[in-house]
Coordinates of C-alpha atoms in Angstrom, one line a residue:
M1 CA 27.3 69.0 81.3
A2 CA 26.3 65.6 80.3
A3 CA 24.9 65.2 77.0
H4 CA 25.0 62.0 74.2
G5 CA 27.3 60.2 76.5
I6 CA 30.0 63.1 77.4
R7 CA 30.4 65.2 80.3
Y8 CA 32.0 68.6 79.7
P9 CA 32.9 69.7 83.2
W10 CA 32.1 73.3 84.2
Y11 CA 35.7 73.4 85.9
K12 CA 38.9 71.6 86.2
K13 CA 42.3 71.8 87.8
E14 CA 43.9 73.1 84.4
D15 CA 41.5 75.9 84.4
T16 CA 43.2 77.6 87.3
D17 CA 46.4 78.0 85.2
A18 CA 44.7 79.3 82.4
F19 CA 42.3 81.5 84.7
F20 CA 45.7 83.3 86.2
A21 CA 47.0 83.6 82.7
L22 CA 44.0 85.4 81.3
F23 CA 43.4 87.2 84.7
Q24 CA 46.8 88.7 84.4
N25 CA 46.5 89.7 80.9
N26 CA 43.3 91.6 81.8
I27 CA 44.4 93.2 85.1
A28 CA 47.5 94.5 83.7
N29 CA 45.5 96.4 81.0
F30 CA 43.0 97.6 83.8
V31 CA 45.6 98.9 85.9
I32 CA 47.3 100.7 82.9
I33 CA 43.8 102.0 82.0
A34 CA 43.4 103.3 85.7
I35 CA 46.9 104.9 85.9
T36 CA 47.0 106.5 82.5
M37 CA 43.6 107.9 82.8
L38 CA 44.2 109.5 86.1
S39 CA 47.4 110.9 84.8
L40 CA 45.6 112.4 81.9
G41 CA 43.6 114.4 84.4
F42 CA 40.1 112.1 84.5
P43 CA 38.7 112.0 87.9
A44 CA 38.7 108.8 90.1
E45 CA 35.0 108.6 90.0
I46 CA 35.1 108.5 86.1
V47 CA 37.9 105.7 86.0
Y48 CA 36.6 103.8 89.0
G49 CA 33.0 104.3 88.8
Q50 CA 32.5 104.3 85.0
V51 CA 35.1 103.0 82.9
L52 CA 36.5 100.1 84.7
P53 CA 32.9 98.9 85.4
G54 CA 31.9 99.2 81.9
A55 CA 35.1 97.1 80.8
A56 CA 34.2 94.7 83.5
V57 CA 30.6 94.4 82.0
A58 CA 32.0 93.6 78.3
V59 CA 34.6 91.1 79.8
M60 CA 32.0 89.4 81.8
V61 CA 29.6 89.1 78.5
G62 CA 32.1 88.0 76.3
N63 CA 33.7 85.4 78.7
F64 CA 30.2 83.7 79.7
Y65 CA 29.2 83.8 76.1
Y66 CA 32.3 81.8 74.9
A67 CA 32.1 79.4 77.9
W68 CA 28.8 78.7 76.6
S69 CA 29.8 78.5 72.9
A70 CA 32.6 75.9 74.0
A71 CA 30.3 73.9 75.8
R72 CA 28.2 73.8 72.3
L73 CA 31.2 72.9 70.6
A74 CA 31.7 69.9 73.2
R75 CA 28.5 68.8 72.5
R76 CA 28.6 68.8 68.8
E77 CA 32.0 67.2 68.4
Q78 CA 31.7 64.8 71.1
R79 CA 34.6 65.9 72.9
T80 CA 35.6 67.0 76.5
D81 CA 38.9 68.8 75.6
V82 CA 37.2 71.7 74.2
T83 CA 38.9 75.2 75.4
A84 CA 36.7 78.3 75.7
L85 CA 38.0 81.4 73.9
S86 CA 39.6 83.9 75.9
Y87 CA 38.3 87.5 75.8
G88 CA 39.5 90.8 76.8
I89 CA 41.0 94.3 76.0
S90 CA 43.5 94.2 73.1
T91 CA 46.5 95.9 74.4
P92 CA 47.3 97.8 70.9
V93 CA 43.6 98.9 70.9
M94 CA 43.8 100.1 74.4
F95 CA 46.8 102.4 73.7
V96 CA 45.3 103.5 70.5
F97 CA 42.1 104.6 72.5
L98 CA 43.9 106.1 75.4
F99 CA 46.1 108.2 73.4
G100 CA 44.1 108.5 70.2
V101 CA 40.6 109.2 71.5
L102 CA 40.5 110.0 75.2
L103 CA 43.5 112.3 75.2
P104 CA 42.6 114.4 71.9
A105 CA 38.9 114.6 73.2
K106 CA 39.9 115.8 76.6
Q107 CA 42.4 118.4 74.6
L108 CA 39.7 119.8 72.4
T109 CA 36.9 119.9 75.1
G110 CA 38.8 121.0 78.1
D111 CA 36.1 118.7 80.0
A112 CA 36.9 115.2 81.0
E113 CA 33.4 114.1 81.8
L114 CA 32.4 115.3 78.0
A115 CA 35.9 113.8 76.8
W116 CA 34.8 110.4 78.4
K117 CA 31.2 110.6 77.1
V118 CA 33.0 111.2 73.4
A119 CA 35.1 108.3 74.0
V120 CA 32.3 106.1 75.1
A121 CA 30.2 107.0 71.8
A122 CA 33.6 106.1 69.8
C123 CA 33.7 102.7 71.5
F124 CA 30.0 102.1 70.7
I125 CA 30.6 103.0 66.9
S126 CA 33.7 100.8 67.0
G127 CA 31.6 97.7 68.4
A128 CA 29.1 98.4 65.6
I129 CA 31.7 98.5 62.8
E130 CA 32.9 95.1 63.9
V131 CA 29.6 93.7 63.9
L132 CA 29.2 94.8 60.3
V133 CA 32.6 93.7 59.6
S134 CA 31.4 90.1 60.5
L135 CA 29.3 89.8 57.7
V136 CA 32.5 89.3 55.5
G137 CA 34.7 87.7 58.1
R138 CA 34.4 84.1 56.9
F139 CA 35.0 85.1 53.3
V140 CA 38.2 86.8 54.5
Q141 CA 39.4 84.0 56.7
H142 CA 39.0 81.5 53.8
H143 CA 41.2 83.7 51.5
L144 CA 44.0 84.6 53.6
P145 CA 46.7 82.0 54.0
R146 CA 46.9 80.4 57.5
A147 CA 50.6 81.3 57.7
A148 CA 50.1 84.9 57.0
M149 CA 47.5 85.2 59.9
L150 CA 49.4 83.3 62.4
G151 CA 52.7 84.9 61.6
A152 CA 51.0 88.4 62.5
V153 CA 49.8 86.8 65.9
A154 CA 53.1 85.5 66.4
G155 CA 54.7 88.7 66.0
V156 CA 52.2 90.3 68.6
A157 CA 53.4 87.4 71.0
L158 CA 56.9 87.9 70.4
T159 CA 56.7 91.5 71.1
F160 CA 54.0 92.5 73.3
I161 CA 53.6 89.3 75.3
A162 CA 56.6 87.1 75.4
G163 CA 59.1 89.9 75.2
E164 CA 57.4 92.6 77.2
M165 CA 56.9 90.2 80.2
L166 CA 60.5 88.8 79.8
F167 CA 61.8 92.2 80.5
K168 CA 59.0 92.6 83.5
T169 CA 60.3 89.1 84.7
L170 CA 63.8 90.4 85.1
E171 CA 62.7 93.7 87.0
M172 CA 63.0 91.7 90.1
P173 CA 65.5 89.2 88.8
V174 CA 65.7 86.7 91.8
I175 CA 62.1 86.3 92.0
G176 CA 61.2 86.6 88.3
L177 CA 63.8 83.8 87.3
V178 CA 62.5 81.3 90.1
V179 CA 59.0 81.9 88.9
L180 CA 60.2 81.4 85.5
A181 CA 61.9 78.1 86.1
I182 CA 58.5 77.0 88.1
T183 CA 56.7 77.8 84.8
I184 CA 59.0 75.9 82.5
V185 CA 59.0 72.7 84.8
G186 CA 55.3 72.7 85.2
L187 CA 53.8 74.2 81.7
V188 CA 56.3 73.6 79.3
A189 CA 58.1 70.2 80.7
R190 CA 54.7 69.2 82.3
V191 CA 55.9 68.3 85.6
A192 CA 53.4 68.1 88.8
M193 CA 53.8 70.5 91.2
P194 CA 54.0 70.0 95.0
F195 CA 50.7 69.0 96.7
K196 CA 49.2 68.7 93.2
L197 CA 48.8 72.3 93.0
P198 CA 48.1 74.1 89.5
T199 CA 51.5 75.5 88.0
S200 CA 50.4 79.2 87.9
L201 CA 48.9 79.2 91.4
F202 CA 52.1 77.6 92.9
A203 CA 54.2 79.9 91.0
I204 CA 52.4 83.0 92.1
V205 CA 52.2 81.8 95.8
I206 CA 55.9 81.1 96.0
G207 CA 56.9 84.2 94.0
T208 CA 54.8 86.5 96.0
A209 CA 56.1 85.0 99.4
L210 CA 59.6 85.4 98.2
A211 CA 59.3 89.0 97.2
Y212 CA 57.7 90.0 100.5
L213 CA 60.5 87.7 102.3
I214 CA 63.4 89.5 100.7
D215 CA 61.7 93.0 100.7
D216 CA 61.6 93.5 97.1
A217 CA 57.9 94.3 97.3
G218 CA 58.0 97.0 99.4
G219 CA 55.3 97.4 102.5
E220 CA 54.0 100.5 100.7
R221 CA 52.2 98.4 98.3
F222 CA 49.7 97.4 101.0
S223 CA 48.7 100.8 101.7
D224 CA 48.3 101.6 97.8
A225 CA 46.3 98.5 97.5
F226 CA 43.3 99.8 99.5
T227 CA 43.2 103.3 98.5
H228 CA 40.3 102.9 96.2
L229 CA 38.2 99.9 97.8
G230 CA 34.4 100.9 97.8
F231 CA 31.3 99.8 95.9
Y232 CA 31.0 100.7 92.4
P233 CA 27.8 99.4 91.0
L234 CA 27.5 97.8 87.3
L235 CA 24.9 100.3 85.9
P236 CA 24.0 101.4 82.3
N237 CA 24.1 105.1 81.5
A238 CA 23.2 107.6 78.6
A239 CA 26.8 108.7 78.2
W240 CA 27.3 107.1 74.8
W241 CA 24.3 108.8 73.5
E242 CA 25.3 112.2 74.8
G243 CA 28.9 111.7 73.3
L244 CA 27.6 110.4 70.0
V245 CA 25.8 113.8 69.5
F246 CA 29.1 115.6 70.2
L247 CA 31.1 113.2 68.2
L248 CA 29.1 113.5 65.1
T249 CA 28.5 117.3 65.2
G250 CA 31.8 118.5 66.4
M251 CA 34.8 115.6 66.7
L252 CA 34.5 113.8 63.3
A253 CA 38.2 113.5 63.2
I254 CA 38.4 110.9 65.9
L255 CA 36.3 108.6 63.8
T256 CA 39.5 108.3 61.4
V257 CA 41.2 106.6 64.4
V258 CA 38.3 104.5 65.1
L259 CA 37.8 103.1 61.8
P260 CA 41.4 101.5 61.1
I261 CA 41.7 100.3 64.7
T262 CA 38.2 98.6 64.5
L263 CA 39.5 96.9 61.4
Y264 CA 42.7 95.8 63.4
N265 CA 40.5 94.5 66.3
A266 CA 38.3 92.5 63.7
I267 CA 41.3 90.9 62.1
E268 CA 42.8 90.2 65.5
T269 CA 39.7 88.3 66.4
M270 CA 40.2 86.5 63.1
N271 CA 43.7 85.6 63.7
N272 CA 43.2 84.3 67.2
V273 CA 40.3 82.2 66.1
E274 CA 42.5 80.9 63.3
A275 CA 45.1 80.0 65.9
M276 CA 42.7 78.0 67.9
E277 CA 41.4 76.2 64.9
A278 CA 45.1 75.2 64.2
A279 CA 45.3 74.0 67.8
G280 CA 42.2 71.9 67.4
D281 CA 39.1 73.6 68.3
K282 CA 37.1 75.4 65.4
Y283 CA 35.0 78.1 66.0
D284 CA 33.0 80.4 63.6
V285 CA 34.8 83.5 63.0
R286 CA 32.1 85.6 61.8
E287 CA 30.2 84.8 65.0
C288 CA 33.1 85.7 67.1
Q289 CA 33.7 88.9 65.5
A290 CA 29.9 89.9 65.9
V291 CA 30.1 88.9 69.5
D292 CA 33.3 90.8 70.1
G293 CA 31.4 93.7 68.5
A294 CA 28.2 93.2 70.7
G295 CA 30.4 92.9 73.8
T296 CA 32.1 96.3 73.1
M297 CA 28.9 97.9 72.5
I298 CA 27.3 96.5 75.8
G299 CA 30.3 97.8 77.6
A300 CA 29.9 101.1 76.1
L301 CA 26.3 101.1 77.5
F302 CA 27.6 100.9 80.7
G303 CA 30.5 103.4 80.6
G304 CA 33.5 101.6 79.0
V305 CA 35.7 103.1 76.3
F306 CA 37.7 100.0 75.1
P307 CA 36.9 97.6 72.4
T308 CA 37.2 94.1 73.2
T309 CA 38.4 90.7 71.4
V310 CA 38.9 87.3 71.2
Y311 CA 42.4 87.2 73.3
I312 CA 45.5 86.0 71.8
A313 CA 46.2 83.9 74.9
T314 CA 43.7 81.4 73.9
V315 CA 46.3 79.0 72.6
G316 CA 48.0 79.0 75.7
A317 CA 45.0 78.1 77.4
K318 CA 44.6 75.2 75.2
W319 CA 48.0 74.1 75.7
M320 CA 47.4 74.2 79.6
G321 CA 44.3 71.7 79.0
A322 CA 41.8 74.6 80.0
G323 CA 38.2 73.9 79.4
R324 CA 35.1 76.6 80.0
G325 CA 35.7 77.1 83.7
Y326 CA 38.8 79.6 83.3
S327 CA 36.4 81.7 81.2
L328 CA 33.5 81.5 83.6
L329 CA 35.7 82.4 86.7
N330 CA 37.3 85.1 85.0
G331 CA 34.0 87.0 83.9
A332 CA 32.7 86.5 87.5
V333 CA 35.8 87.5 89.2
Y334 CA 36.1 90.6 87.1
G335 CA 32.6 91.7 87.7
L336 CA 33.0 91.5 91.7
A337 CA 36.5 92.9 91.9
T338 CA 35.5 95.9 89.8
M339 CA 32.5 96.5 91.9
L340 CA 34.5 96.4 95.0
G341 CA 37.6 98.3 93.7
L342 CA 39.9 95.4 94.2
I343 CA 41.4 95.6 90.9
A344 CA 44.1 98.0 92.0
A345 CA 44.0 96.1 95.4
L346 CA 45.2 92.9 93.5
A347 CA 47.4 94.5 91.2
A348 CA 49.2 96.3 94.1
I349 CA 49.8 93.2 96.4
I350 CA 51.2 90.8 93.6
P351 CA 54.2 92.0 91.9
V352 CA 54.2 92.0 88.2
S353 CA 57.5 90.0 88.2
V354 CA 55.6 87.1 89.8
V355 CA 53.0 86.7 87.0
A356 CA 54.9 87.9 84.0
P357 CA 56.7 84.5 83.5
I358 CA 53.3 82.9 82.9
L359 CA 52.6 85.2 80.1
V360 CA 56.1 84.6 78.6
F361 CA 54.9 80.9 78.4
V362 CA 51.5 82.2 76.8
G363 CA 53.6 84.1 74.2
I364 CA 55.8 81.2 73.2
S365 CA 53.0 79.0 72.9
M366 CA 51.5 81.2 70.3
I367 CA 54.9 81.4 68.3
A368 CA 55.3 77.6 68.6
T369 CA 51.9 77.2 67.2
A370 CA 52.5 79.4 64.3
F371 CA 55.1 77.2 63.1
Q372 CA 53.7 73.9 64.1
A373 CA 50.3 74.7 62.2
N374 CA 52.0 75.2 58.9
D375 CA 54.1 73.1 56.5
T376 CA 57.7 73.8 56.9
R377 CA 57.9 75.3 53.3
Y378 CA 55.8 78.1 54.7
Y379 CA 58.1 78.9 57.6
P380 CA 59.8 82.0 55.9
A381 CA 56.1 83.4 55.5
V382 CA 55.6 83.0 59.0
A383 CA 58.9 84.6 60.3
L384 CA 58.3 87.5 57.6
A385 CA 54.9 88.1 58.9
M386 CA 56.2 88.6 62.5
L387 CA 58.8 91.2 61.7
P388 CA 56.5 94.4 61.3
Y389 CA 55.5 94.0 64.9
F390 CA 58.9 94.8 66.1
A391 CA 58.8 98.1 64.7
N392 CA 55.3 98.4 66.0
Y393 CA 56.6 97.6 69.5
V394 CA 59.5 100.2 69.4
M395 CA 57.0 102.6 68.0
T396 CA 54.4 102.1 70.7
R397 CA 56.6 102.0 73.5
F398 CA 57.9 105.5 72.6
N399 CA 54.5 106.9 72.0
R400 CA 54.3 110.2 70.2
G401 CA 58.0 110.6 70.5
A402 CA 58.8 107.4 68.5
E403 CA 59.8 109.3 65.2
E404 CA 62.4 111.5 67.0
V405 CA 63.7 108.9 69.2
V406 CA 64.4 106.1 66.7
S407 CA 65.2 108.1 63.7
G408 CA 68.8 107.2 64.5
I409 CA 68.1 103.6 64.0
S410 CA 66.3 103.7 60.9
P411 CA 63.4 106.4 59.8
A412 CA 61.4 103.5 58.4
I413 CA 60.4 102.1 62.1
V414 CA 57.4 104.3 62.4
G415 CA 56.2 103.7 59.0
V416 CA 56.3 100.1 59.2
G417 CA 54.9 100.1 62.7
Q418 CA 51.8 101.9 61.5
G419 CA 49.3 99.5 60.4
A420 CA 51.5 96.5 61.5
M421 CA 48.9 94.0 61.4
F422 CA 47.9 94.8 57.8
M423 CA 51.5 94.7 56.7
A424 CA 52.4 91.3 58.5
I425 CA 49.2 89.5 57.1
L426 CA 49.8 90.9 53.7
L427 CA 53.4 90.4 53.4
G428 CA 52.8 86.9 54.7
A429 CA 50.2 86.3 52.2
M430 CA 52.4 87.4 49.4
T431 CA 55.0 85.1 50.3
V432 CA 52.7 81.9 50.9
S433 CA 51.4 82.8 47.3
A434 CA 54.7 83.0 45.8
I435 CA 56.1 79.9 47.6
D436 CA 53.1 78.0 45.8
H437 CA 53.9 79.9 42.6
Q438 CA 50.4 81.5 42.8
F439 CA 52.0 84.9 41.6
R440 CA 48.7 86.3 40.5
K441 CA 47.4 85.8 43.9
A442 CA 50.6 87.5 45.2
A443 CA 49.9 90.5 42.8
V444 CA 46.3 90.8 44.0
F445 CA 47.5 91.0 47.7
A446 CA 50.2 93.6 46.7
L447 CA 47.4 95.9 45.2
I448 CA 45.5 95.8 48.4
A449 CA 48.6 96.7 50.3
A450 CA 48.9 99.6 47.9
G451 CA 45.3 100.5 48.2
L452 CA 45.7 100.4 52.0
S453 CA 48.6 102.5 52.1
F454 CA 47.0 105.1 49.7
V455 CA 44.0 105.6 52.3
G456 CA 46.3 105.6 55.4
L457 CA 45.4 102.2 56.6
M458 CA 49.2 101.1 56.7
H459 CA 52.3 103.1 57.0
A460 CA 50.5 106.8 57.9
P461 CA 49.7 108.2 61.1
A462 CA 46.0 109.0 60.2
L463 CA 43.3 108.3 57.2
A464 CA 43.8 110.5 54.2
L465 CA 44.3 110.3 50.3
N466 CA 47.7 109.3 49.0
A467 CA 48.5 109.0 52.6
A468 CA 52.0 106.9 51.9
P469 CA 53.1 107.6 48.3
Q470 CA 56.4 105.9 48.7
F471 CA 54.8 102.7 49.9
V472 CA 52.2 102.9 47.5
M473 CA 54.6 103.0 44.6
G474 CA 56.7 100.2 46.2
Y475 CA 53.6 97.9 46.4
L476 CA 52.7 98.6 42.8
A477 CA 56.0 97.8 41.9
M478 CA 55.7 94.6 43.6
A479 CA 52.3 93.7 42.0
L480 CA 54.1 94.2 38.6
L481 CA 56.9 92.0 39.3
F482 CA 54.2 89.2 40.5
A483 CA 52.3 89.9 37.6
Y484 CA 55.3 89.2 35.1
F485 CA 56.0 86.0 37.1
S486 CA 52.6 84.7 36.6
L487 CA 52.9 84.9 32.8
Q488 CA 55.7 82.6 33.0
K489 CA 55.1 79.0 33.3
T490 CA 57.7 78.3 35.8
P491 CA 57.4 74.8 37.4
L492 CA 57.8 74.1 41.1
R493 CA 61.3 73.0 42.0

């Protein structure tokens, strides 16, 4: 696009690397959704004919909007190096909707179709709540320290992205390590690949070829790949309205799950927008939260049941030098692939260990940015904010049996993992305030933590009054301690 002397390209070579990274993030979630919903007893016609098309519509809307938003920023700042925000389904939110909304709805109704409609309504409500939250998004962003927000994002990156994907990489060690080496050389050391191919594309081609040459992929992958080919049109339906009536009359308890996870989603958007600002591209957090909520609502109108958000992979795309092309391509490919039933086919043909190393790079880029964007004196706050997600990762991976499974390690793991995003941000904010000797502000953050714990947004499995009394008392004690030091005239050392 040419304007005011600059030409912001529709697509460039670096967009290919970023496309594969974002595509793999989203395709992994799409495949998990399909496999999990089928195992929970939802019929294939709902999964492939309604849920995935609805999710694809939401992904298309968000990616196309953010590509346009990047062009707008490029024109305003007269730069051609602007990177569009990544957009997709948040993995933690996805798991909550699978096991906290879809599963209970099916258990309570005994009807898969009705349970799907209830989940669609819950998704629509979640989007509407995030639009409302956007009204105060900028205020919250201005009053939360960057170290706290980026530390929380880094915690997600360390556990759910870099750590998880490193495990996936080593499930096929020979192939995974070769692809990891290509990723390090091409994306970290920035060495050109043979034939000037984008690093991600070169890595996927080499890794997939090796997998089949040494027979680690298995010929049965091809037969599984084409089982669900067909035509699944992207059409709106009235499921959200039918589900809304039932949700508000007989299943209000599900909303106690929707509210906290929506607040989490809004904060995740805020954190990721903050991370992009630290990397050089400043977007309006309030606008992004409104767009994410609107995209979620539009997806629900087409049968989708999973909220969408600005994606944590955006900084990785920025590091790769991507522009807006990867976002445009991702939206278009997901729309086409979902309509033709190609999502499962692509996921089956390319082994996970081939694409996982690219996501390891995305994760480490997020962790590096969290430290690089902050003064060295705030490093302890960044590190502390990362820790709650270790507990959240362990808890999530053991799902409902977590409390019994991890009790031998520590009974605190589940409590820390519940509401990890809130705990990460607030602990980080308290630490930043203490480092700056702003103890009154630290006391305020401790009181907020006590309030969130009291209503069950932190350290509790569900919303309730006095949901986590031990944590409430602990945070109140912290607030008193900070208040005491706020009265002392202690100079900075």
